[in-house]
Short mmCIF file of C-alpha atoms in Angstrom, two decimals:
data_model
loop_
_atom_site.label_atom_id
_atom_site.label_comp_id
_atom_site.label_asym_id
_atom_site.label_seq_id
_atom_site.Cartn_x
_atom_site.Cartn_y
_atom_site.Cartn_z
CA MET A 9 45.40 121.13 108.04
CA GLY A 10 48.92 122.52 107.94
CA SER A 11 49.13 122.46 111.73
CA VAL A 12 47.79 118.88 111.82
CA ARG A 13 50.39 117.71 109.29
CA GLY A 14 53.08 119.56 111.26
CA PHE A 15 52.01 117.87 114.49
CA ALA A 16 51.98 114.44 112.77
CA PHE A 17 55.48 115.03 111.40
CA PHE A 18 56.71 116.09 114.86
CA ALA A 19 55.14 112.99 116.41
CA ARG A 20 56.83 110.70 113.88
CA ALA A 21 60.16 112.44 114.43
CA ARG A 22 59.73 112.12 118.20
CA ARG A 23 59.00 108.37 117.90
CA ALA A 24 62.07 107.91 115.68
CA HIS A 25 64.21 109.79 118.21
CA VAL A 26 62.94 107.62 121.04
CA LEU A 27 63.56 104.45 118.99
CA ARG A 28 67.13 105.51 118.25
CA ASN A 29 67.70 106.17 121.96
CA ILE A 30 66.32 102.71 122.82
CA MET A 31 68.63 101.06 120.24
CA THR A 32 71.63 102.99 121.53
CA THR A 33 70.81 102.08 125.13
CA ALA A 34 70.35 98.42 124.18
CA ALA A 35 73.67 98.39 122.36
CA ALA A 36 75.39 99.89 125.39
CA ALA A 37 73.77 97.29 127.62
CA LEU A 38 74.97 94.49 125.36
CA ALA A 39 78.48 95.89 125.47
CA LEU A 40 78.34 96.17 129.25
CA CYS A 41 77.18 92.54 129.58
CA TYR A 42 79.98 91.35 127.34
CA PHE A 43 82.85 93.48 128.59
CA GLY A 44 81.78 93.47 132.24
CA SER A 45 82.70 97.12 132.82
CA THR A 46 82.62 100.41 131.01
CA GLN A 47 85.76 101.54 132.81
CA ALA A 48 88.60 101.19 130.28
CA ALA A 49 92.31 101.27 130.97
CA PRO A 50 94.13 104.34 129.60
CA LEU A 51 95.39 103.96 126.05
CA THR A 52 98.27 106.21 125.08
CA GLU A 53 98.87 104.65 121.66
CA LEU A 54 96.57 102.73 119.30
CA LYS A 55 98.50 100.60 116.79
CA LEU A 56 96.72 99.14 113.81
CA ASP A 57 97.41 98.25 110.22
CA TYR A 58 96.21 99.52 106.90
CA ALA A 59 96.26 97.29 103.84
CA TYR A 60 95.64 97.76 100.15
CA TYR A 61 93.27 94.77 100.30
CA SER A 62 91.19 96.45 103.04
CA PRO A 63 89.39 99.47 101.52
CA GLU A 64 87.92 100.51 104.88
CA SER A 65 91.37 100.89 106.38
CA LEU A 66 92.42 103.16 103.50
CA VAL A 67 89.27 105.30 103.81
CA ILE A 68 89.65 105.63 107.59
CA LYS A 69 93.32 106.53 107.35
CA ARG A 70 92.78 109.08 104.57
CA ASN A 71 89.94 110.84 106.39
CA GLY A 72 91.64 110.83 109.80
CA TRP A 73 88.55 109.38 111.45
CA LEU A 74 90.38 107.40 114.13
CA GLU A 75 92.54 110.40 115.02
CA GLN A 76 89.32 112.42 115.40
CA GLU A 77 87.64 109.69 117.46
CA PHE A 78 90.50 109.53 119.97
CA ALA A 79 91.61 113.18 119.94
CA ALA A 80 89.97 114.04 123.26
CA ASP A 81 91.77 111.10 124.91
CA HIS A 82 95.15 112.23 123.58
CA THR A 83 95.62 108.71 122.17
CA GLN A 84 98.26 108.57 119.44
CA VAL A 85 97.16 106.55 116.40
CA LYS A 86 99.98 104.63 114.73
CA TRP A 87 99.37 103.15 111.26
CA VAL A 88 101.46 100.21 110.00
CA LEU A 89 101.29 98.95 106.40
CA SER A 90 100.52 95.24 106.00
CA LEU A 91 101.43 93.93 102.54
CA GLY A 92 99.71 90.61 103.22
CA SER A 93 98.01 88.52 105.90
CA ASN A 94 101.37 87.02 106.82
CA ARG A 95 102.73 90.45 107.70
CA ALA A 96 99.61 91.43 109.66
CA LEU A 97 99.84 88.22 111.67
CA GLU A 98 103.54 88.76 112.34
CA TYR A 99 102.82 92.28 113.57
CA LEU A 100 99.99 91.06 115.82
CA ASN A 101 102.11 88.28 117.27
CA SER A 102 105.04 90.62 117.98
CA ARG A 103 102.72 93.30 119.45
CA ALA A 104 103.76 95.78 116.76
CA ILE A 105 100.02 96.32 116.20
CA ASP A 106 96.90 95.82 118.32
CA ILE A 107 94.46 95.30 115.42
CA GLY A 108 95.24 93.81 112.01
CA SER A 109 93.56 92.87 108.72
CA THR A 110 93.85 89.33 107.38
CA ALA A 111 92.10 86.72 105.31
CA GLY A 112 90.04 84.26 107.30
CA LEU A 113 91.98 81.06 106.64
CA ALA A 114 95.29 82.83 107.25
CA ALA A 115 93.95 83.91 110.66
CA VAL A 116 93.03 80.28 111.42
CA LEU A 117 96.55 79.21 110.50
CA GLY A 118 98.03 81.92 112.73
CA LYS A 119 95.83 81.10 115.73
CA ALA A 120 96.43 77.36 115.32
CA ASN A 121 100.15 78.06 115.53
CA GLY A 122 99.88 80.11 118.71
CA ASN A 123 99.01 83.66 117.60
CA PRO A 124 96.75 85.00 120.41
CA ILE A 125 94.07 86.71 118.30
CA ARG A 126 90.34 86.86 117.83
CA ALA A 127 88.47 87.96 114.72
CA VAL A 128 86.11 90.74 115.79
CA TYR A 129 84.78 92.22 112.53
CA VAL A 130 84.33 91.37 108.84
CA PHE A 131 85.69 94.12 106.62
CA SER A 132 84.61 92.44 103.36
CA ARG A 133 83.52 89.29 101.58
CA PRO A 134 86.04 89.40 98.75
CA GLU A 135 87.08 87.63 95.61
CA TRP A 136 90.56 89.01 95.98
CA THR A 137 92.65 86.09 94.78
CA ALA A 138 92.90 83.82 91.75
CA LEU A 139 95.65 81.98 89.90
CA VAL A 140 97.09 84.28 87.27
CA VAL A 141 99.15 83.59 84.12
CA ARG A 142 100.60 85.83 81.44
CA LYS A 143 98.39 86.68 78.48
CA ASP A 144 100.60 84.60 76.15
CA SER A 145 100.97 81.66 78.53
CA PRO A 146 100.45 78.16 77.07
CA ILE A 147 98.97 77.10 80.42
CA LYS A 148 95.25 76.49 79.96
CA SER A 149 94.19 74.51 83.04
CA LEU A 150 95.15 73.72 86.61
CA ALA A 151 96.50 70.36 85.51
CA ASP A 152 99.00 72.18 83.29
CA LEU A 153 100.64 73.62 86.41
CA LYS A 154 102.28 70.31 87.28
CA GLY A 155 106.04 70.85 87.47
CA LYS A 156 105.66 74.63 87.07
CA LYS A 157 106.76 77.57 89.24
CA ILE A 158 104.02 79.43 91.10
CA ALA A 159 104.68 82.67 93.01
CA ALA A 160 102.73 82.85 96.27
CA THR A 161 103.10 84.52 99.65
CA LYS A 162 103.22 81.76 102.25
CA GLY A 163 100.72 82.08 105.08
CA THR A 164 98.24 84.15 103.07
CA ASP A 165 94.89 83.49 101.42
CA PRO A 166 96.42 83.33 97.90
CA PHE A 167 98.90 80.67 99.06
CA LEU A 168 96.16 78.58 100.69
CA PHE A 169 93.88 79.21 97.69
CA THR A 170 96.60 77.75 95.47
CA LEU A 171 96.87 74.58 97.55
CA ARG A 172 93.10 74.10 97.54
CA ALA A 173 92.95 74.71 93.78
CA LEU A 174 95.69 72.15 93.12
CA HIS A 175 93.87 69.58 95.22
CA THR A 176 90.81 69.85 92.94
CA VAL A 177 92.84 68.24 90.14
CA GLY A 178 94.73 65.79 92.30
CA LEU A 179 97.90 67.85 92.67
CA SER A 180 99.70 68.84 95.87
CA ARG A 181 102.42 71.28 96.90
CA ASP A 182 105.01 68.64 95.96
CA ASP A 183 103.82 68.65 92.33
CA VAL A 184 104.77 72.30 91.78
CA GLU A 185 107.50 74.68 92.84
CA ILE A 186 106.09 77.44 95.04
CA VAL A 187 108.27 80.55 95.04
CA ASN A 188 107.70 82.53 98.23
CA LEU A 189 107.35 86.17 97.17
CA GLN A 190 105.38 89.02 98.68
CA HIS A 191 102.32 89.87 96.57
CA PRO A 192 103.67 92.79 94.50
CA ASP A 193 106.92 90.90 93.84
CA GLY A 194 104.90 87.94 92.59
CA ARG A 195 103.25 90.11 90.01
CA THR A 196 106.66 91.38 88.84
CA ALA A 197 108.06 87.85 88.67
CA LEU A 198 105.13 86.74 86.52
CA ALA A 199 105.48 89.69 84.14
CA ASN A 200 109.23 88.99 83.82
CA SER A 201 108.65 85.26 83.10
CA GLN A 202 110.49 84.24 86.27
CA VAL A 203 107.50 82.13 87.29
CA ASP A 204 104.78 80.39 85.28
CA ALA A 205 101.85 81.44 87.45
CA TRP A 206 101.11 83.69 90.39
CA ALA A 207 98.63 83.50 93.24
CA GLY A 208 97.43 87.07 92.86
CA LEU A 209 95.97 89.46 95.38
CA ASP A 210 94.03 92.64 94.65
CA PRO A 211 94.81 95.38 93.86
CA HIS A 212 97.99 93.89 92.34
CA MET A 213 95.94 91.21 90.56
CA ALA A 214 93.56 93.77 89.08
CA ALA A 215 96.58 95.83 87.97
CA ALA A 216 98.11 92.76 86.29
CA GLN A 217 94.87 92.21 84.39
CA ILE A 218 94.39 95.80 83.25
CA ASP A 219 98.00 96.96 82.85
CA ASP A 220 99.72 93.71 81.79
CA GLY A 221 96.88 91.87 80.09
CA ALA A 222 97.32 88.97 82.50
CA ARG A 223 94.75 86.18 82.44
CA LEU A 224 92.94 84.60 85.38
CA LEU A 225 93.56 80.88 84.98
CA TYR A 226 91.42 79.71 87.90
CA ARG A 227 88.77 81.53 89.90
CA ASN A 228 86.69 80.22 92.78
CA VAL A 229 85.00 82.75 95.02
CA ASP A 230 84.26 80.04 97.61
CA PHE A 231 88.01 79.50 98.05
CA ASN A 232 88.44 83.19 98.95
CA THR A 233 88.00 83.38 102.72
CA TRP A 234 86.52 86.37 104.48
CA GLY A 235 88.41 89.58 105.19
CA LEU A 236 88.68 89.68 108.98
CA LEU A 237 89.74 92.38 111.40
CA ASN A 238 91.61 90.70 114.23
CA ALA A 239 92.62 91.99 117.66
CA ARG A 240 95.10 90.62 120.15
CA GLU A 241 93.42 88.94 123.09
CA ASP A 242 95.24 91.09 125.64
CA PHE A 243 94.06 94.24 123.84
CA ILE A 244 90.48 92.94 123.85
CA ARG A 245 90.73 92.27 127.57
CA GLU A 246 92.45 95.51 128.57
CA HIS A 247 90.83 98.01 126.17
CA PRO A 248 87.28 96.85 125.36
CA GLU A 249 85.81 100.35 125.11
CA GLN A 250 88.52 101.56 122.74
CA LEU A 251 88.12 98.46 120.56
CA ALA A 252 84.38 99.10 120.31
CA ARG A 253 85.15 102.66 119.21
CA VAL A 254 87.52 101.38 116.51
CA LEU A 255 84.76 99.11 115.22
CA LYS A 256 82.37 102.06 115.26
CA VAL A 257 84.75 103.90 112.93
CA TYR A 258 85.02 100.82 110.69
CA GLU A 259 81.22 100.77 110.51
CA LYS A 260 81.28 104.44 109.53
CA ALA A 261 83.73 103.63 106.72
CA ARG A 262 81.71 100.63 105.53
CA VAL A 263 78.55 102.71 105.20
CA TRP A 264 80.49 105.58 103.60
CA ILE A 265 81.98 103.24 100.97
CA ALA A 266 78.49 102.10 99.91
CA ALA A 267 77.36 105.72 99.57
CA HIS A 268 80.53 107.02 97.87
CA PRO A 269 81.83 104.40 95.40
CA ASP A 270 83.64 106.90 93.18
CA ASP A 271 85.34 108.65 96.10
CA THR A 272 86.32 105.26 97.52
CA ALA A 273 87.86 104.21 94.22
CA LYS A 274 89.84 107.44 94.13
CA ILE A 275 91.20 106.85 97.65
CA VAL A 276 92.11 103.21 96.88
CA SER A 277 93.77 104.33 93.65
CA GLU A 278 95.87 107.01 95.32
CA GLU A 279 96.78 105.03 98.44
CA SER A 280 97.66 101.85 96.54
CA LYS A 281 99.28 103.76 93.65
CA VAL A 282 97.18 102.02 91.01
CA SER A 283 95.02 103.46 88.25
CA LEU A 284 91.40 104.38 88.88
CA ALA A 285 90.29 101.55 86.58
CA VAL A 286 92.26 99.06 88.68
CA ALA A 287 90.75 100.38 91.92
CA LYS A 288 87.24 100.09 90.49
CA LEU A 289 87.87 96.50 89.39
CA GLN A 290 89.17 95.64 92.86
CA LEU A 291 86.14 97.19 94.57
CA SER A 292 83.74 95.39 92.22
CA ARG A 293 85.05 92.12 93.67
CA ASN A 294 84.22 93.06 97.29
CA ASP A 295 80.95 92.70 99.17
CA PHE A 296 80.81 95.01 102.21
CA SER A 297 77.28 94.10 103.34
CA HIS A 298 78.07 91.48 106.02
CA PRO A 299 80.16 93.05 108.82
CA GLN A 300 79.00 90.73 111.60
CA PRO A 301 81.29 87.73 112.19
CA GLY A 302 79.50 84.55 113.15
CA ALA A 303 78.10 81.27 111.90
CA GLN A 304 78.63 82.01 108.21
CA GLN A 305 82.36 82.61 108.65
CA ILE A 306 82.72 79.63 111.00
CA ALA A 307 81.10 77.31 108.44
CA ALA A 308 83.25 78.62 105.59
CA LEU A 309 86.46 78.29 107.57
CA LYS A 310 85.64 74.79 108.78
CA ALA A 311 85.07 73.77 105.16
CA ALA A 312 88.44 75.26 104.20
CA ALA A 313 90.47 74.09 107.21
CA PRO A 314 91.30 70.52 106.02
CA ILE A 315 93.88 71.95 103.61
CA LEU A 316 95.93 73.03 106.63
CA VAL A 317 96.05 69.44 107.84
CA ASP A 318 96.54 67.89 104.40
CA GLU A 319 99.53 70.13 103.73
CA GLN A 320 100.91 69.68 107.27
CA LEU A 321 100.78 73.42 107.99
CA VAL A 322 99.61 72.85 111.58
CA LYS A 323 100.83 70.53 114.32
CA SER A 324 99.56 66.98 114.21
CA GLY A 325 96.47 66.55 116.38
CA THR A 326 95.40 70.20 116.18
CA ASP A 327 91.62 70.51 116.58
CA LEU A 328 90.95 73.11 113.89
CA ASN A 329 87.21 73.21 114.59
CA GLN A 330 88.04 74.27 118.14
CA VAL A 331 90.55 76.83 116.84
CA ILE A 332 87.95 78.34 114.52
CA ASP A 333 85.29 78.49 117.23
CA ALA A 334 87.78 80.34 119.44
CA LEU A 335 88.85 82.66 116.62
CA ILE A 336 85.47 84.02 115.53
CA ASP A 337 84.10 86.35 118.20
CA SER A 338 80.64 87.59 117.28
CA LYS A 339 79.88 89.39 120.54
CA ILE A 340 82.25 92.35 120.34
CA ALA A 341 80.92 93.83 117.09
CA GLN A 342 77.28 92.97 117.75
CA PRO A 343 76.26 96.06 119.77
CA VAL A 344 78.23 98.38 117.46
CA ILE A 345 76.60 96.98 114.32
CA ALA A 346 73.17 96.86 115.95
CA SER A 347 73.35 100.55 116.88
CA ASN A 348 74.23 101.26 113.22
CA GLY A 349 71.12 99.45 112.03
CA ALA A 350 73.05 96.76 110.11
CA LYS A 351 72.76 92.99 110.38
#
């Protein structure tokens, strides 16, 4: 009986091995069909951002996984800190980075205004922004913000979230004074009573809640657009194999985060210089289970896009549906995610 059970176990293991080989071969075939060639141009330096709002980037950077992935190629990995989507988009547009992390609607705004990018991966489905007031603030509703000062980083999800929130109560940008401050400076301005409200971004928003006792005045998870990993179109064209390998490492980090929540919180805490409690609150507001960009992101962004027209943030006549369709590229990540067994 022991030998029979041993043979059955070996047979199952053999079938699993064959299945994995089939999946890997299929993924490679999909990549070949999409990219057209497996021959990649040499890459001496890989430039990408890390951001406190992108836990995967912090995990990858801390563990040196990209450096390990490209060590045999002698490719130098250069990390650049993005403090917000606006910075990541600036770096992409100026070629300071090849790959950058942004919110979905911010990426739409950037592409609509000429930034040559495509969104190739979803690093999280977050609730990373809300409108924040001090714990002793007399402001109780969105309507109370009329005539008030709101700190927000222009060109980012929190800024666009603010405009959408104001529209729900019949207010526009002209009904408030928006003070353009980078995210951490907005938190400081709120704590020092220099502004009445702040369009927060995690982990700074979580820190304001836990450390300052700040209150979330308005939350709406549907107004938080997806966390997207974007690549410049010339990088996609010239280095398809290397981009696929970057996404493979992001997939490794995504799976690792799910399996190691405490270790992830520790890394986020140390990299972002926030308390462990703050890091855990931030992570609790992120869903990492949907890495594949596609129809879901397109639908969400098309629902959000009218704010860009209403607030005259894009050129008159811009076809934002066309911009969004061109932005979301589902094909690049598909073989990488499929070989990892995710959807």
